[in-house]
mmCIF file of C-alpha atoms in Angstrom:
data_model
loop_
_atom_site.group_PDB
_atom_site.id
_atom_site.type_symbol
_atom_site.label_atom_id
_atom_site.label_comp_id
_atom_site.label_asym_id
_atom_site.label_seq_id
_atom_site.Cartn_x
_atom_site.Cartn_y
_atom_site.Cartn_z
ATOM 1 C CA ASP P 1 9.945 11.017 13.747
ATOM 2 C CA ALA P 2 8.498 11.978 10.389
ATOM 3 C CA MET P 3 5.331 10.083 9.827
ATOM 4 C CA VAL P 4 1.816 9.715 8.447
ATOM 5 C CA ILE P 5 -0.949 10.057 11.022
ATOM 6 C CA GLN P 6 -4.565 9.016 10.620
ATOM 7 C CA ASN P 7 -7.392 9.948 12.919
ATOM 8 C CA PRO P 8 -9.417 8.378 14.245
ATOM 9 C CA ARG P 9 -8.052 4.818 14.198
ATOM 10 C CA TYR P 10 -11.554 3.420 14.550
ATOM 11 C CA GLN P 11 -14.706 5.144 13.375
ATOM 12 C CA VAL P 12 -18.287 3.971 13.694
ATOM 13 C CA THR P 13 -20.969 5.716 11.699
ATOM 14 C CA GLN P 14 -24.594 5.074 10.893
ATOM 15 C CA PHE P 15 -25.902 4.134 7.503
ATOM 16 C CA GLY P 16 -26.279 7.344 5.498
ATOM 17 C CA LYS P 17 -24.593 9.611 8.064
ATOM 18 C CA PRO P 18 -21.705 11.613 6.583
ATOM 19 C CA VAL P 19 -18.268 10.856 7.973
ATOM 20 C CA THR P 20 -14.839 12.439 7.539
ATOM 21 C CA LEU P 21 -11.523 10.687 7.955
ATOM 22 C CA SER P 22 -8.339 12.684 8.326
ATOM 23 C CA CYS P 23 -4.709 12.205 7.432
ATOM 24 C CA SER P 24 -1.706 14.368 8.231
ATOM 25 C CA GLN P 25 1.964 14.000 7.372
ATOM 26 C CA THR P 26 5.207 15.472 8.583
ATOM 27 C CA LEU P 27 7.221 14.133 5.633
ATOM 28 C CA ASN P 28 6.515 17.164 3.432
ATOM 29 C CA HIS P 29 5.685 14.811 0.555
ATOM 30 C CA ASN P 30 3.822 16.364 -2.340
ATOM 31 C CA VAL P 31 1.780 13.277 -3.240
ATOM 32 C CA MET P 32 -0.986 11.946 -0.994
ATOM 33 C CA TYR P 33 -3.160 8.885 -1.633
ATOM 34 C CA TRP P 34 -6.351 7.434 -0.214
ATOM 35 C CA TYR P 35 -6.868 3.682 -0.424
ATOM 36 C CA GLN P 36 -9.742 1.433 0.593
ATOM 37 C CA GLN P 37 -8.825 -2.022 1.853
ATOM 38 C CA LYS P 38 -11.316 -4.784 2.609
ATOM 39 C CA SER P 39 -10.608 -8.038 4.430
ATOM 40 C CA SER P 40 -6.832 -8.203 3.841
ATOM 41 C CA GLN P 41 -7.308 -7.689 0.110
ATOM 42 C CA ALA P 42 -5.127 -5.489 -2.054
ATOM 43 C CA PRO P 43 -5.495 -1.799 -1.290
ATOM 44 C CA LYS P 44 -7.763 -0.121 -3.817
ATOM 45 C CA LEU P 45 -6.760 3.382 -4.840
ATOM 46 C CA LEU P 46 -9.621 5.872 -4.502
ATOM 47 C CA PHE P 47 -7.813 9.088 -5.465
ATOM 48 C CA HIS P 48 -4.558 10.922 -5.091
ATOM 49 C CA TYR P 49 -3.156 14.425 -5.104
ATOM 50 C CA TYR P 50 -0.042 15.751 -6.760
ATOM 51 C CA ASP P 51 0.241 18.849 -4.606
ATOM 52 C CA LYS P 52 -3.249 20.316 -5.070
ATOM 53 C CA ASP P 53 -3.858 18.556 -8.367
ATOM 54 C CA PHE P 54 -6.661 16.055 -7.655
ATOM 55 C CA ASN P 55 -6.762 12.712 -9.496
ATOM 56 C CA ASN P 56 -9.853 10.575 -9.147
ATOM 57 C CA GLU P 57 -9.919 6.893 -10.087
ATOM 58 C CA ALA P 58 -12.553 6.107 -12.691
ATOM 59 C CA ASP P 59 -14.319 3.562 -10.492
ATOM 60 C CA THR P 60 -14.354 5.593 -7.280
ATOM 61 C CA PRO P 61 -17.994 6.157 -6.308
ATOM 62 C CA ASP P 62 -19.291 9.735 -6.236
ATOM 63 C CA ASN P 63 -20.111 9.107 -2.592
ATOM 64 C CA PHE P 64 -16.390 9.544 -1.859
ATOM 65 C CA GLN P 65 -14.881 13.014 -1.882
ATOM 66 C CA SER P 66 -11.558 14.409 -0.775
ATOM 67 C CA ARG P 67 -10.003 17.694 0.273
ATOM 68 C CA ARG P 68 -6.396 18.736 0.637
ATOM 69 C CA PRO P 69 -6.273 22.204 2.196
ATOM 70 C CA ASN P 70 -2.476 22.224 2.460
ATOM 71 C CA THR P 71 0.578 20.000 1.998
ATOM 72 C CA SER P 72 0.245 18.391 5.405
ATOM 73 C CA PHE P 73 -3.422 17.481 5.569
ATOM 74 C CA CYS P 74 -5.832 15.439 3.493
ATOM 75 C CA PHE P 75 -9.425 14.436 4.239
ATOM 76 C CA LEU P 76 -11.692 11.682 2.980
ATOM 77 C CA ASP P 77 -15.396 12.493 3.088
ATOM 78 C CA ILE P 78 -17.992 9.772 2.669
ATOM 79 C CA ARG P 79 -21.241 11.594 2.041
ATOM 80 C CA SER P 80 -23.725 8.767 2.612
ATOM 81 C CA PRO P 81 -21.987 5.647 3.892
ATOM 82 C CA GLY P 82 -23.473 2.321 2.983
ATOM 83 C CA LEU P 83 -22.817 -1.040 4.576
ATOM 84 C CA GLY P 84 -20.483 -1.838 1.680
ATOM 85 C CA ASP P 85 -18.229 1.063 2.626
ATOM 86 C CA ALA P 86 -17.122 -0.626 5.822
ATOM 87 C CA ALA P 87 -13.404 -1.108 5.348
ATOM 88 C CA MET P 88 -9.943 -0.022 6.379
ATOM 89 C CA TYR P 89 -9.024 3.330 4.836
ATOM 90 C CA LEU P 90 -5.338 3.926 4.300
ATOM 91 C CA CYS P 91 -3.619 7.214 3.655
ATOM 92 C CA ALA P 92 -0.190 7.188 2.026
ATOM 93 C CA THR P 93 2.357 9.743 0.887
ATOM 94 C CA SER P 94 5.188 9.839 -1.589
ATOM 95 C CA ILE P 95 7.413 12.275 -3.412
ATOM 96 C CA LEU P 96 6.740 13.008 -7.052
ATOM 97 C CA ASP P 97 9.092 10.356 -8.371
ATOM 98 C CA ARG P 98 7.929 7.053 -9.830
ATOM 99 C CA THR P 99 10.872 5.246 -8.262
ATOM 100 C CA TYR P 100 9.902 6.309 -4.787
ATOM 101 C CA GLU P 101 8.071 4.130 -2.290
ATOM 102 C CA GLN P 102 4.898 5.076 -0.445
ATOM 103 C CA TYR P 103 4.669 5.753 3.264
ATOM 104 C CA PHE P 104 1.416 4.555 4.814
ATOM 105 C CA GLY P 105 -0.454 5.670 7.858
ATOM 106 C CA PRO P 106 -1.852 3.120 10.326
ATOM 107 C CA GLY P 107 -5.307 3.286 8.761
ATOM 108 C CA THR P 108 -8.807 4.067 9.962
ATOM 109 C CA ARG P 109 -11.174 1.145 10.320
ATOM 110 C CA LEU P 110 -14.664 2.283 9.429
ATOM 111 C CA THR P 111 -17.726 0.422 10.676
ATOM 112 C CA VAL P 112 -21.173 1.272 9.296
ATOM 113 C CA THR P 113 -24.156 0.277 11.418
ATOM 114 C CA ALA F 1 -1.210 -1.634 -18.690
ATOM 115 C CA GLN F 2 0.508 -3.007 -15.629
ATOM 116 C CA SER F 3 -0.392 -5.938 -13.412
ATOM 117 C CA VAL F 4 1.091 -8.012 -10.641
ATOM 118 C CA ALA F 5 0.296 -11.527 -9.441
ATOM 119 C CA GLN F 6 1.022 -13.223 -6.162
ATOM 120 C CA PRO F 7 0.182 -16.837 -6.921
ATOM 121 C CA GLU F 8 0.064 -18.040 -3.311
ATOM 122 C CA ASP F 9 -2.577 -16.814 -0.877
ATOM 123 C CA GLN F 10 -0.754 -18.454 1.997
ATOM 124 C CA VAL F 11 2.830 -19.523 2.713
ATOM 125 C CA ASN F 12 3.700 -21.567 5.777
ATOM 126 C CA VAL F 13 7.256 -22.128 6.969
ATOM 127 C CA ALA F 14 8.952 -23.279 10.127
ATOM 128 C CA GLU F 15 11.029 -20.847 12.122
ATOM 129 C CA GLY F 16 14.645 -20.937 11.021
ATOM 130 C CA ASN F 17 13.844 -22.205 7.536
ATOM 131 C CA PRO F 18 14.242 -20.071 4.428
ATOM 132 C CA LEU F 19 11.132 -18.421 3.057
ATOM 133 C CA THR F 20 10.063 -17.295 -0.396
ATOM 134 C CA VAL F 21 7.011 -15.235 -1.291
ATOM 135 C CA LYS F 22 6.403 -15.151 -5.020
ATOM 136 C CA CYS F 23 5.524 -12.238 -7.263
ATOM 137 C CA THR F 24 5.286 -11.928 -11.035
ATOM 138 C CA TYR F 25 4.506 -8.782 -12.974
ATOM 139 C CA SER F 26 3.549 -7.428 -16.355
ATOM 140 C CA VAL F 27 4.416 -3.942 -17.618
ATOM 141 C CA SER F 28 4.801 -2.254 -20.982
ATOM 142 C CA GLY F 29 7.891 -0.266 -20.001
ATOM 143 C CA ASN F 30 10.559 -0.813 -17.379
ATOM 144 C CA PRO F 31 9.252 -1.979 -14.012
ATOM 145 C CA TYR F 32 9.701 -0.391 -10.650
ATOM 146 C CA LEU F 33 8.988 -3.131 -8.095
ATOM 147 C CA PHE F 34 8.201 -2.868 -4.402
ATOM 148 C CA TRP F 35 7.477 -5.145 -1.455
ATOM 149 C CA TYR F 36 5.394 -4.024 1.495
ATOM 150 C CA VAL F 37 4.439 -5.814 4.707
ATOM 151 C CA GLN F 38 1.243 -5.325 6.678
ATOM 152 C CA TYR F 39 0.743 -6.408 10.268
ATOM 153 C CA PRO F 40 -2.805 -6.819 11.640
ATOM 154 C CA ASN F 41 -4.740 -3.552 11.896
ATOM 155 C CA ARG F 42 -1.777 -1.545 10.621
ATOM 156 C CA GLY F 43 -0.878 0.247 7.429
ATOM 157 C CA LEU F 44 1.542 -1.104 4.870
ATOM 158 C CA GLN F 45 5.237 -0.772 5.594
ATOM 159 C CA PHE F 46 7.854 -0.522 2.853
ATOM 160 C CA LEU F 47 10.409 -3.367 2.798
ATOM 161 C CA LEU F 48 12.469 -2.958 -0.355
ATOM 162 C CA LYS F 49 12.397 -1.955 -4.006
ATOM 163 C CA TYR F 50 14.036 -2.643 -7.326
ATOM 164 C CA ILE F 51 14.575 0.315 -9.625
ATOM 165 C CA THR F 52 17.671 -0.554 -11.636
ATOM 166 C CA GLY F 53 21.084 -2.132 -11.209
ATOM 167 C CA ASP F 54 21.885 -5.236 -9.167
ATOM 168 C CA ASN F 55 19.180 -7.882 -9.484
ATOM 169 C CA LEU F 56 19.466 -8.819 -5.804
ATOM 170 C CA VAL F 57 17.987 -6.153 -3.593
ATOM 171 C CA LYS F 58 18.395 -6.101 0.181
ATOM 172 C CA GLY F 59 15.833 -4.502 2.440
ATOM 173 C CA SER F 60 14.599 -4.194 5.989
ATOM 174 C CA TYR F 61 14.543 -6.965 8.617
ATOM 175 C CA GLY F 62 16.867 -9.262 6.655
ATOM 176 C CA PHE F 63 14.580 -9.542 3.625
ATOM 177 C CA GLU F 64 15.873 -9.547 0.090
ATOM 178 C CA ALA F 65 14.324 -9.931 -3.335
ATOM 179 C CA GLU F 66 15.619 -11.065 -6.672
ATOM 180 C CA PHE F 67 14.601 -9.346 -9.880
ATOM 181 C CA ASN F 68 14.425 -11.715 -12.849
ATOM 182 C CA LYS F 69 13.640 -9.916 -16.081
ATOM 183 C CA SER F 70 13.297 -13.031 -18.252
ATOM 184 C CA GLN F 71 10.803 -14.591 -15.860
ATOM 185 C CA THR F 72 9.197 -11.233 -14.976
ATOM 186 C CA SER F 73 9.458 -12.124 -11.319
ATOM 187 C CA PHE F 74 10.437 -10.374 -8.120
ATOM 188 C CA HIS F 75 10.315 -12.989 -5.359
ATOM 189 C CA LEU F 76 10.806 -11.984 -1.730
ATOM 190 C CA LYS F 77 13.197 -14.111 0.283
ATOM 191 C CA LYS F 78 14.718 -14.470 3.708
ATOM 192 C CA PRO F 79 17.363 -17.036 4.648
ATOM 193 C CA SER F 80 15.999 -17.766 8.128
ATOM 194 C CA ALA F 81 12.370 -17.008 9.023
ATOM 195 C CA LEU F 82 11.256 -15.632 12.376
ATOM 196 C CA VAL F 83 7.855 -16.046 14.012
ATOM 197 C CA SER F 84 7.638 -12.250 14.013
ATOM 198 C CA ASP F 85 7.795 -12.279 10.193
ATOM 199 C CA SER F 86 4.235 -13.627 10.165
ATOM 200 C CA ALA F 87 2.205 -10.982 8.323
ATOM 201 C CA LEU F 88 0.542 -10.082 5.025
ATOM 202 C CA TYR F 89 2.957 -9.268 2.197
ATOM 203 C CA PHE F 90 2.138 -7.200 -0.870
ATOM 204 C CA CYS F 91 4.107 -6.905 -4.065
ATOM 205 C CA ALA F 92 3.563 -3.744 -6.130
ATOM 206 C CA VAL F 93 4.659 -2.671 -9.594
ATOM 207 C CA ARG F 94 4.871 0.684 -11.266
ATOM 208 C CA ASP F 95 5.549 1.123 -14.953
ATOM 209 C CA THR F 96 7.936 3.908 -15.939
ATOM 210 C CA ASN F 97 4.985 5.547 -17.676
ATOM 211 C CA ALA F 98 2.390 4.936 -14.976
ATOM 212 C CA GLY F 99 1.063 7.467 -12.554
ATOM 213 C CA LYS F 100 0.287 4.937 -9.839
ATOM 214 C CA SER F 101 1.303 1.572 -8.441
ATOM 215 C CA THR F 102 -0.627 -1.669 -8.816
ATOM 216 C CA PHE F 103 -0.683 -3.989 -5.811
ATOM 217 C CA GLY F 104 -0.927 -7.756 -5.792
ATOM 218 C CA ASP F 105 -3.632 -9.507 -3.803
ATOM 219 C CA GLY F 106 -1.254 -10.269 -0.968
ATOM 220 C CA THR F 107 0.271 -13.389 0.532
ATOM 221 C CA THR F 108 -0.195 -14.324 4.162
ATOM 222 C CA LEU F 109 3.042 -15.635 5.620
ATOM 223 C CA THR F 110 2.817 -17.786 8.721
ATOM 224 C CA VAL F 111 6.004 -18.795 10.488
ATOM 225 C CA LYS F 112 5.523 -21.530 13.067
ATOM 226 C CA PRO F 113 7.844 -22.066 16.025
#
């Protein structure tokens, strides 16, 4: 089945130790999103790609970076995780059409010790 | 600017009873409206959407939603709730001119046997 895959599902990192979360998709969608979700709150958009065109949200901390080497893969890099970065990170995809829904991966739960 | 409100943090219903999860929105153009469901430790899953046309939209798992332009609402409904419907529900809106969706804060639905 076509899907959005996130690895790992659970990630533990130390305060200040860089960490990378990965997302892959078999849907061939040209838009990919990264969201941060804390404690069953609304997902907060960090950034998104239209193909390779990167769009950063104004309030996304510089500590968060992203890479999209090809259509299928997208990475979230947290350069120096703080305790406040502990959250669920959700990857989603969509086609480039405002009427189209998003397909979400299962998420990666990040713990910072 | 676009915004969405889910006025109830929690909705409790008995199994077999009808359920309603409320959503109101604000957009400057025409709205594209979506409902997603999230089960514990999972990503969001698309349920249904309103783009244009019939105000009553039918979606997955027996859910439906009614678009009401005069009341700027898009309430999620189901005629007969199941215990397995217990989850976190998010309403999202996208303006015709917007590059991204805005999510509500979510409503936790609990269906008791």
